[in-house]
Short mmCIF file of C-alpha atoms in Angstrom, two decimals:
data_model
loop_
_atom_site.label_atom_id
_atom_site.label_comp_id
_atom_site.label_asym_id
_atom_site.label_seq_id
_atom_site.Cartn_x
_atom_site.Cartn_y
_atom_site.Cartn_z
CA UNK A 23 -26.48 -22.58 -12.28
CA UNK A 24 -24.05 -24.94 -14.64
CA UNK A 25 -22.42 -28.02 -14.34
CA UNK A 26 -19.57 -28.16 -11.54
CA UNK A 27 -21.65 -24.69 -9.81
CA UNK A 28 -20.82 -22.21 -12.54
CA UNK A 29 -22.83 -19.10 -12.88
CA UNK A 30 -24.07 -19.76 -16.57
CA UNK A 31 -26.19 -17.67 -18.73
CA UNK A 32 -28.96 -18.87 -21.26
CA UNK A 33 -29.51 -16.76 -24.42
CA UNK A 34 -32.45 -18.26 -26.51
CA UNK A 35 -33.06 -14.89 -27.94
CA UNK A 36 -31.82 -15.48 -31.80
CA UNK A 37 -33.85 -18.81 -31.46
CA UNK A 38 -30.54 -20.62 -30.77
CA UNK A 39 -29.09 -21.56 -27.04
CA UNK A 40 -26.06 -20.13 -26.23
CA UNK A 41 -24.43 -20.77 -22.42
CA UNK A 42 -22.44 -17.56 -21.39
CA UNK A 43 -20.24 -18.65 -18.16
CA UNK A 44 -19.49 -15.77 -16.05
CA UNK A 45 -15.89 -15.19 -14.46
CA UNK A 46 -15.13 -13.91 -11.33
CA UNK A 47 -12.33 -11.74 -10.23
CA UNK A 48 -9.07 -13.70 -10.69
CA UNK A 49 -10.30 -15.20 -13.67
CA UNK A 50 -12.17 -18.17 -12.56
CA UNK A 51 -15.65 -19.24 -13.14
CA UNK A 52 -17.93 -18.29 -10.37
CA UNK A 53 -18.80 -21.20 -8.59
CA UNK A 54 -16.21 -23.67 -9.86
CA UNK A 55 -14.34 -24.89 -6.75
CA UNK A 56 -11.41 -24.19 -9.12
CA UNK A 57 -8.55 -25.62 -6.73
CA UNK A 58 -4.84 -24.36 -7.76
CA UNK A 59 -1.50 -25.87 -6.23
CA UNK A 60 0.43 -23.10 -3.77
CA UNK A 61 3.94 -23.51 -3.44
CA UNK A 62 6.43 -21.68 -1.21
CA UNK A 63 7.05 -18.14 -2.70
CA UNK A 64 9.62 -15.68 -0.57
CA UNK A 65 10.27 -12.36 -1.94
CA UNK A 66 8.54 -8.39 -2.75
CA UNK A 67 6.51 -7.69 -5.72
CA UNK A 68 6.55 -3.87 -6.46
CA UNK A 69 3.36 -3.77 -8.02
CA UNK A 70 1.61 -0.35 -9.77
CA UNK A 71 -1.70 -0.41 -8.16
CA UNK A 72 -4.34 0.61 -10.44
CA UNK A 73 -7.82 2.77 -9.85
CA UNK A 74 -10.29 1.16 -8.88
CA UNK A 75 -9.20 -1.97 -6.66
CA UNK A 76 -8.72 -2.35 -3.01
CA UNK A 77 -5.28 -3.32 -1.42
CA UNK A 78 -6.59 -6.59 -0.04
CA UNK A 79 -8.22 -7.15 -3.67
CA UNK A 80 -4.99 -6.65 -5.53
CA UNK A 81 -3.03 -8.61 -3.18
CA UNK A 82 -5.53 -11.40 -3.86
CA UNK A 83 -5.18 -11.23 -7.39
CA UNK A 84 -1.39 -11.35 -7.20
CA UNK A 85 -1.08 -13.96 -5.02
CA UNK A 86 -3.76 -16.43 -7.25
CA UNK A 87 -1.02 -15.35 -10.27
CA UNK A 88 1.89 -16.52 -8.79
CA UNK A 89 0.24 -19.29 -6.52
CA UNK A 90 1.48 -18.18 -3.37
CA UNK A 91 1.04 -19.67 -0.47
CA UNK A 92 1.96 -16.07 1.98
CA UNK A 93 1.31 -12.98 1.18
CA UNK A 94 0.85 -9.48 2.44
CA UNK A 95 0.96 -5.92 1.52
CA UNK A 96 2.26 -2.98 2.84
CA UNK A 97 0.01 -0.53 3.73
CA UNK A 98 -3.33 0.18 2.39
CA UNK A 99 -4.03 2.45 -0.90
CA UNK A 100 -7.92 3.70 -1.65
CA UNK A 101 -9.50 2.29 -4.51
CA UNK A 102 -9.38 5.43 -5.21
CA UNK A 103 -5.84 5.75 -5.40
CA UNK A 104 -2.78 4.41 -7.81
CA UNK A 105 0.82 3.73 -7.59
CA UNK A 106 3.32 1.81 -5.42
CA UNK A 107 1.95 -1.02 -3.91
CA UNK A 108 4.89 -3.41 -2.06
CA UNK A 109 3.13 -7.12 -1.88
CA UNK A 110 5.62 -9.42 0.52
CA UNK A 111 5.59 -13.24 -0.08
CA UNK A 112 6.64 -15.84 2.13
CA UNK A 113 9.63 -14.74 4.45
CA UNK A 114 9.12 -11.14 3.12
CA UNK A 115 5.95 -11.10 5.56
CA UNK A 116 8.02 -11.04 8.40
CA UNK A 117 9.52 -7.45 7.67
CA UNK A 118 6.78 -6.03 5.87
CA UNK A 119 6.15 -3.88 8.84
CA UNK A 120 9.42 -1.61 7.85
CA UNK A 121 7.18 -0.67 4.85
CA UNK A 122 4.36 0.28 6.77
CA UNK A 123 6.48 2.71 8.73
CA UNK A 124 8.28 4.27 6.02
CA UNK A 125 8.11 7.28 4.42
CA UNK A 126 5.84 8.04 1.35
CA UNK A 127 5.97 10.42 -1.89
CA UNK A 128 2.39 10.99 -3.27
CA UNK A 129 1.08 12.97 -6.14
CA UNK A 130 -2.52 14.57 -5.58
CA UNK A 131 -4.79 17.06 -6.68
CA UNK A 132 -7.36 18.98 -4.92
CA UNK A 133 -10.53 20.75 -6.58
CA UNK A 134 -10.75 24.07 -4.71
CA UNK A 135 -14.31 25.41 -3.60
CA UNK A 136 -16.38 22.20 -3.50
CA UNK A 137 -16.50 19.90 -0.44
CA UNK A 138 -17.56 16.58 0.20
CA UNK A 139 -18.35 14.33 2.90
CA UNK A 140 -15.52 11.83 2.11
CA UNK A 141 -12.96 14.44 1.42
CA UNK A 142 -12.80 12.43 -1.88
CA UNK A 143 -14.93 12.07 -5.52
CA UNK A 144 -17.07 9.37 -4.12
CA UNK A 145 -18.32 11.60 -1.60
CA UNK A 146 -21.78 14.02 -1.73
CA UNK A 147 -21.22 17.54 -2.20
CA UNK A 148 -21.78 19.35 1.37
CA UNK A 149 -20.26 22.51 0.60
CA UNK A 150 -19.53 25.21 -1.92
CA UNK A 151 -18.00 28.21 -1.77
CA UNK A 152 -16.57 30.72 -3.95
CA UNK A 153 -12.57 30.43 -5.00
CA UNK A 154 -10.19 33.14 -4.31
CA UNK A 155 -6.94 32.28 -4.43
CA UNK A 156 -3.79 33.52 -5.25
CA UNK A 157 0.14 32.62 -5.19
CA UNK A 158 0.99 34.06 -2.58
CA UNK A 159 -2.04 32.22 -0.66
CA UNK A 160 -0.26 28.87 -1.98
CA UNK A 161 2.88 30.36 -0.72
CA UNK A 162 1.39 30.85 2.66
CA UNK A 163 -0.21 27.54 2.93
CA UNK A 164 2.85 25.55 1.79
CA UNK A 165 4.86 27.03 4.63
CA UNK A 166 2.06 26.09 7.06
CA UNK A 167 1.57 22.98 6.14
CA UNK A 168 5.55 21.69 5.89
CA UNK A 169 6.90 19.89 8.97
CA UNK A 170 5.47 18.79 12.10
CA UNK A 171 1.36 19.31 11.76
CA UNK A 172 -1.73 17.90 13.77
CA UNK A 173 -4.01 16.40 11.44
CA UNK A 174 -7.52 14.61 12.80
CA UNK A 175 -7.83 11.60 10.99
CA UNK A 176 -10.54 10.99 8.40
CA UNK A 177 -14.13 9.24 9.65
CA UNK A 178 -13.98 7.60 6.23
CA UNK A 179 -10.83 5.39 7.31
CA UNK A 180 -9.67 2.14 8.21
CA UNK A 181 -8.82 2.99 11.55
CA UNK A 182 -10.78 1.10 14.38
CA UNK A 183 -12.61 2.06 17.33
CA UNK A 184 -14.05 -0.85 19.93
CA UNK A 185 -13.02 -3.53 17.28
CA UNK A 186 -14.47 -1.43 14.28
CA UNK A 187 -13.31 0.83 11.12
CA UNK A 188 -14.34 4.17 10.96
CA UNK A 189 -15.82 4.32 7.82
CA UNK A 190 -18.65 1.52 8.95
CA UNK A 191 -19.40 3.97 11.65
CA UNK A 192 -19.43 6.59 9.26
CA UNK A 193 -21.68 4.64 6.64
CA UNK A 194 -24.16 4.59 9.72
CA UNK A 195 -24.89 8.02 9.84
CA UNK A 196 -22.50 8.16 13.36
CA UNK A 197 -19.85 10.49 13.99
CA UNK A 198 -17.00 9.30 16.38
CA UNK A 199 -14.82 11.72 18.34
CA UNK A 200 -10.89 11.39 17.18
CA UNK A 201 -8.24 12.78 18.65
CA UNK A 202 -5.41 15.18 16.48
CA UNK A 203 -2.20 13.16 15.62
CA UNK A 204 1.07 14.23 15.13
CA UNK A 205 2.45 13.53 11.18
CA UNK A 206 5.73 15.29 9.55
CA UNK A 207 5.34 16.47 6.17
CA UNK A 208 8.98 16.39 4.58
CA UNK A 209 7.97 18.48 1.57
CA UNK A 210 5.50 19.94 0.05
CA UNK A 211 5.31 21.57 -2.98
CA UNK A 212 1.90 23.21 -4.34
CA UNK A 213 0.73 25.10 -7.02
CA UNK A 214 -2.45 26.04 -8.61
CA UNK A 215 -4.00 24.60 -11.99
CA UNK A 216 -6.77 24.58 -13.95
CA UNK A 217 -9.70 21.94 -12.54
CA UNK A 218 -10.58 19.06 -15.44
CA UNK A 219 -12.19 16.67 -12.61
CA UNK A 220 -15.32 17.85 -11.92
CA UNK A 221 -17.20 16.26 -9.27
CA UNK A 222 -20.07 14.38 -11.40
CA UNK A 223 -22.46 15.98 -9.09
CA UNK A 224 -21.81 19.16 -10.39
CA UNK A 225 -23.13 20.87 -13.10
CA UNK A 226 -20.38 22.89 -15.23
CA UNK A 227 -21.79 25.99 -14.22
CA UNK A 228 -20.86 25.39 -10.83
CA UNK A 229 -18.11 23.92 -11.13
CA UNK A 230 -14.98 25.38 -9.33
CA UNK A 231 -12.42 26.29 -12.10
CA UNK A 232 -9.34 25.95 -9.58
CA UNK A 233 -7.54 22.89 -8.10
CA UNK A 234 -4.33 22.74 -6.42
CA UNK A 235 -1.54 19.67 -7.23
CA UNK A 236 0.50 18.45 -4.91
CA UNK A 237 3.62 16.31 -4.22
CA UNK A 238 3.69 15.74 -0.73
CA UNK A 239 6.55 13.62 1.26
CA UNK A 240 5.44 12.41 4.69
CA UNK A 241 5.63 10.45 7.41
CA UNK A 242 3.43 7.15 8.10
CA UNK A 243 0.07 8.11 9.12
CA UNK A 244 -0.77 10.55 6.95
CA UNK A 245 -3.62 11.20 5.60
CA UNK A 246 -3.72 13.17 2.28
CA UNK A 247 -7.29 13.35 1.76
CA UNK A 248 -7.74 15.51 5.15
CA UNK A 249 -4.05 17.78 3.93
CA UNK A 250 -6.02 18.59 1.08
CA UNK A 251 -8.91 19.51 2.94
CA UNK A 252 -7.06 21.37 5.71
CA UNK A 253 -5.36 23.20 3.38
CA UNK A 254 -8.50 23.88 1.12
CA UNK A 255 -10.14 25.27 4.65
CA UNK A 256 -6.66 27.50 5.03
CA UNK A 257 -7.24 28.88 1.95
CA UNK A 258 -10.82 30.25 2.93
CA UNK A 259 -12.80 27.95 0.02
CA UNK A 260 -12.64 24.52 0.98
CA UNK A 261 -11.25 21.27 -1.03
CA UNK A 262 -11.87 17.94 -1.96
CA UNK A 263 -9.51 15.07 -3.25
CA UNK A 264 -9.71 14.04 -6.96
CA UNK A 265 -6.56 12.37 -7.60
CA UNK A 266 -3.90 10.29 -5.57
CA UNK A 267 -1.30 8.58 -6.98
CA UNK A 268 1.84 7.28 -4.29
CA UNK A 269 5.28 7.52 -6.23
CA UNK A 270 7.18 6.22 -3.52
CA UNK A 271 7.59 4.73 -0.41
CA UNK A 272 10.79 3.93 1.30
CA UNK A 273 12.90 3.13 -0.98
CA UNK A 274 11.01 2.08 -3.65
CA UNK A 275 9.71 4.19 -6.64
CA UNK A 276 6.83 3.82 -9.10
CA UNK A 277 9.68 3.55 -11.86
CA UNK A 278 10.36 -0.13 -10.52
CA UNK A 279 6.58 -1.05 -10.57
CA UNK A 280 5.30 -3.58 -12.85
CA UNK A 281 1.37 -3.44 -13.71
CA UNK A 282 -1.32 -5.54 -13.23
CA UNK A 283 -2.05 -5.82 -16.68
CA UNK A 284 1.92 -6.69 -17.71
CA UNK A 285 1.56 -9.40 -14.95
CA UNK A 286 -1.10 -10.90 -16.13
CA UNK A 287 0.73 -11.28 -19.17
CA UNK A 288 3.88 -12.62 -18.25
CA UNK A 289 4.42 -16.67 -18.39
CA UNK A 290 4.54 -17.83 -14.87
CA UNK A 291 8.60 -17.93 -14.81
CA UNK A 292 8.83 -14.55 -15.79
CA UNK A 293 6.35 -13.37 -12.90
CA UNK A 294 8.44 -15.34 -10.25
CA UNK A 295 11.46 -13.21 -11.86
CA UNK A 296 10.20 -9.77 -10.97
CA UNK A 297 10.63 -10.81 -7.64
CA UNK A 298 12.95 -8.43 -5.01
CA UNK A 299 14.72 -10.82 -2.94
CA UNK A 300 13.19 -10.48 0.87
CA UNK A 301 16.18 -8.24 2.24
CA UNK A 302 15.24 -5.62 -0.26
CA UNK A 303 12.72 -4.59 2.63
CA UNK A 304 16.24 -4.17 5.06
CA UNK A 305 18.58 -1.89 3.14
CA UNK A 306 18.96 0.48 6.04
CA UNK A 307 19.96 -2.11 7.86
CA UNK A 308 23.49 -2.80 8.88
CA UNK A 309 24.74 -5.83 7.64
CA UNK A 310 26.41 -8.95 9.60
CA UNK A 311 27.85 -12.27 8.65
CA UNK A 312 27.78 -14.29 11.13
CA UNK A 313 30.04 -18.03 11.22
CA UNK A 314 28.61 -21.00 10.76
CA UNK A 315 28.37 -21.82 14.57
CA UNK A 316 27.06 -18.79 15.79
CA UNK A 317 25.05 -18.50 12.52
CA UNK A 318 22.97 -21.95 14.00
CA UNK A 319 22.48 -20.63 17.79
CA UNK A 320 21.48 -17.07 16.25
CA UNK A 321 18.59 -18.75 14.27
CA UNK A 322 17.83 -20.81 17.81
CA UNK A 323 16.90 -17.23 18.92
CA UNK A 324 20.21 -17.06 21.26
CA UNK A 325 22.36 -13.57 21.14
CA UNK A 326 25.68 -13.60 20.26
CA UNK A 327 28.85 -11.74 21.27
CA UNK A 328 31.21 -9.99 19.00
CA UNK A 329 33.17 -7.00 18.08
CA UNK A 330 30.48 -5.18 16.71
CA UNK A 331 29.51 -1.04 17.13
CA UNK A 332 26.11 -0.88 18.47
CA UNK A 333 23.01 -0.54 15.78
CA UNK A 334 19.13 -0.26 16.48
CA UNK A 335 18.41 -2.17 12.60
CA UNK A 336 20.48 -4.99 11.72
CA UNK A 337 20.29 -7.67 9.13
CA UNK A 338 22.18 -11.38 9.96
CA UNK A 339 23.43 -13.52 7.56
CA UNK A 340 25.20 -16.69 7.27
CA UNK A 341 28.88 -17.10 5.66
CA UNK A 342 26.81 -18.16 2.28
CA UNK A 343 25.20 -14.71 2.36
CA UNK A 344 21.62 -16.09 3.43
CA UNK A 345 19.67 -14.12 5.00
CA UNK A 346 18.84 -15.13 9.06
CA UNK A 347 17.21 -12.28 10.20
CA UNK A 348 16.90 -9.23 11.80
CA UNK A 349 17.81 -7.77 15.43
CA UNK A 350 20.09 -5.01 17.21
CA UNK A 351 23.36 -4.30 18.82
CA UNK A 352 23.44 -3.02 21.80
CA UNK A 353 26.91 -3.10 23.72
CA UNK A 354 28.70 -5.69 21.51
CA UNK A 355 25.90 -8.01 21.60
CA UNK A 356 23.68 -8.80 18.61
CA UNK A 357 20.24 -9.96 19.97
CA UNK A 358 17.75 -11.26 17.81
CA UNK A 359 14.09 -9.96 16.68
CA UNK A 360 12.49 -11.55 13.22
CA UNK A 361 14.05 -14.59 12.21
CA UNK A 362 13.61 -17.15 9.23
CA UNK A 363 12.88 -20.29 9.40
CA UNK A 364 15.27 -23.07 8.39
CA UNK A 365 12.96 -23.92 5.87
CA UNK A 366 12.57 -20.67 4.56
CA UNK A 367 16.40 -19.51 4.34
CA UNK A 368 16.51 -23.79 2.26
CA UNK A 369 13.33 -22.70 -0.81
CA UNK A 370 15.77 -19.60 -0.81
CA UNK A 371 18.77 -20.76 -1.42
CA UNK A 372 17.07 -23.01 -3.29
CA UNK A 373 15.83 -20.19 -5.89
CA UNK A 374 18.84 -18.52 -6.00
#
């Protein structure tokens, strides 16, 4: 262990000492209470997740870049997975719970023939069985599968039971009993190509020769590893997921992603700059300006009266276009639900 508490190496082997420091994560040396300054950082960061990296991980990282003081994400990809990740900051936290309920786009292929006990590539093989498939099989299964479904969620998951995820239970050898949900797929398109992701546990001999690709638009809740395994099972041969990318969710697309690697990059400035502002997160919302006066007693949390139809969604703002917050109108009556802070809607303005 170094000076300061950093992880150091010693390599005497070419009769000369050379001290290796090892880095952590964000780019730190391990063990170096490395303190940075936060600061007060409101807005969305469409980020391009990449392979490999957890959610929380990523978020993390991002937030040590750009010195954040709040932060949170918007729903939780796989390591395994890629693609649209939403990271709120500041204000933006408040409303990142639209995101989680939106809809999602993903792209995903599924090696036919070979299960595992994930559902996934990490998984051990349990299963093989021979593939015969054809289009109008796909045909069949893509009709099945589009609209309202059942699906059981996955043991390897982040949902809890009795204050714990599923996938600790399922680490522990213990299988939990879960109950079928209701999900809507929106579309699904399907069609059959040629496997090039073997599973490295099997040897090319056995290795199924078919996989199916996917773009599947859903609802929240939906798990695509167990689709791909439902539909594997429809098809008679069984499936496992090799790839998932997301390409959208809500509004935003993976076009308007920047990656981890071209953030890292950036000077500070131009990080802060990629920034949505926070109401990016409300643009189904309908939008009201409210006066001055009743602008102050809205943000006191008080409802106020006006001509207005009614609306379930409903973003405030004041007569200088800042954002208050969000509520609902029911009966000419705009009551309030997430609100800023006076502080918050001031370091707005004052980035703006």
């Amino acid at each position: 262990l170094g000076k300061g508490g950093r992880h150091e190496c010693v390599d005497c082997a070419s009769g000369r000492i050379r001290i290796r420091t090892r880095y952590g994560k964000y780019g730190t040396p391990l063990g170096m209470a490395t303190k940075i300054k936060r600061r007060p950082v409101h807005g969305v960061l469409l980020l391009d997740k990449p392979l490999g990296w957890s959610s929380n991980d990523i978020l993390q990282k991002v937030k040590w870049l750009l010195r954040a003081e709040k932060a949170g994400h918007t729903g939780t990809l796989d390591p395994l997975a890629s693609g649209v990740l939403p990271l709120c900051f500041g204000a933006a936290t408040k409303f990142s719970q639209l995101q989680l309920d939106a809809d999602k786009t993903y792209e995903a292929t599924a090696v036919l023939g070979i299960q595992t006990s994930t559902g996934d590539a990490e998984g051990e093989i349990i299963a093989q069985r021979p593939v015969q498939v054809t289009e109008a099989d796909i045909a069949r299964v893509q009709n099945q599968f589009t609209g309202a479904i059942q699906q059981t969620p996955p043991m390897h998951s982040a949902l809890k039971k009795d204050g714990k995820a599923l996938y600790e239970y399922a680490r522990a050898g213990i299988e939990i009993e879960r109950e079928a949900r209701a999900v809507t797929i929106h579309e699904l398109a399907i069609q059959l190509a040629e496997n090039t992701e073997n599973h490295s546990a099997v040897t090319p001999n056995q290795a199924a020769n078919l996989a199916i690709k996917m773009i599947v638009k859903c609802s929240k809740g939906t798990y695509i590893r167990t689709l791909g395994e439902d539909i594997g099972e429809a098809l008679g041969c069984g499936a496992h997921l090799s790839r998932l990318r997301r390409v959208a969710t809500g509004g935003f697309q993976v076009a308007q992603c920047i990656t981890l690697a071209e953030l890292e990059a950036m000077p500070e400035e131009e990080r802060l700059a990629r920034l949505l502002p926070v109401d990016s997160l409300l643009e189904h919302h309908t939008r009201v300006t409210l006066d001055a006066d009743n602008a102050a007693r809205f943000l006191n949390g008080l409802a106020r009266r006006g001509t207005w139809a009614d609306s379930a969604q409903v973003a405030a703002y004041d007569p200088g276009g800042n954002l208050l917050g969000t509520g609902h109108i029911t009966r000419h009556e705009l009551i309030p639900k997430r609100l800023l802070s006076p502080l918050e809607i001031e370091k707005k303005k004052k980035k703006s």
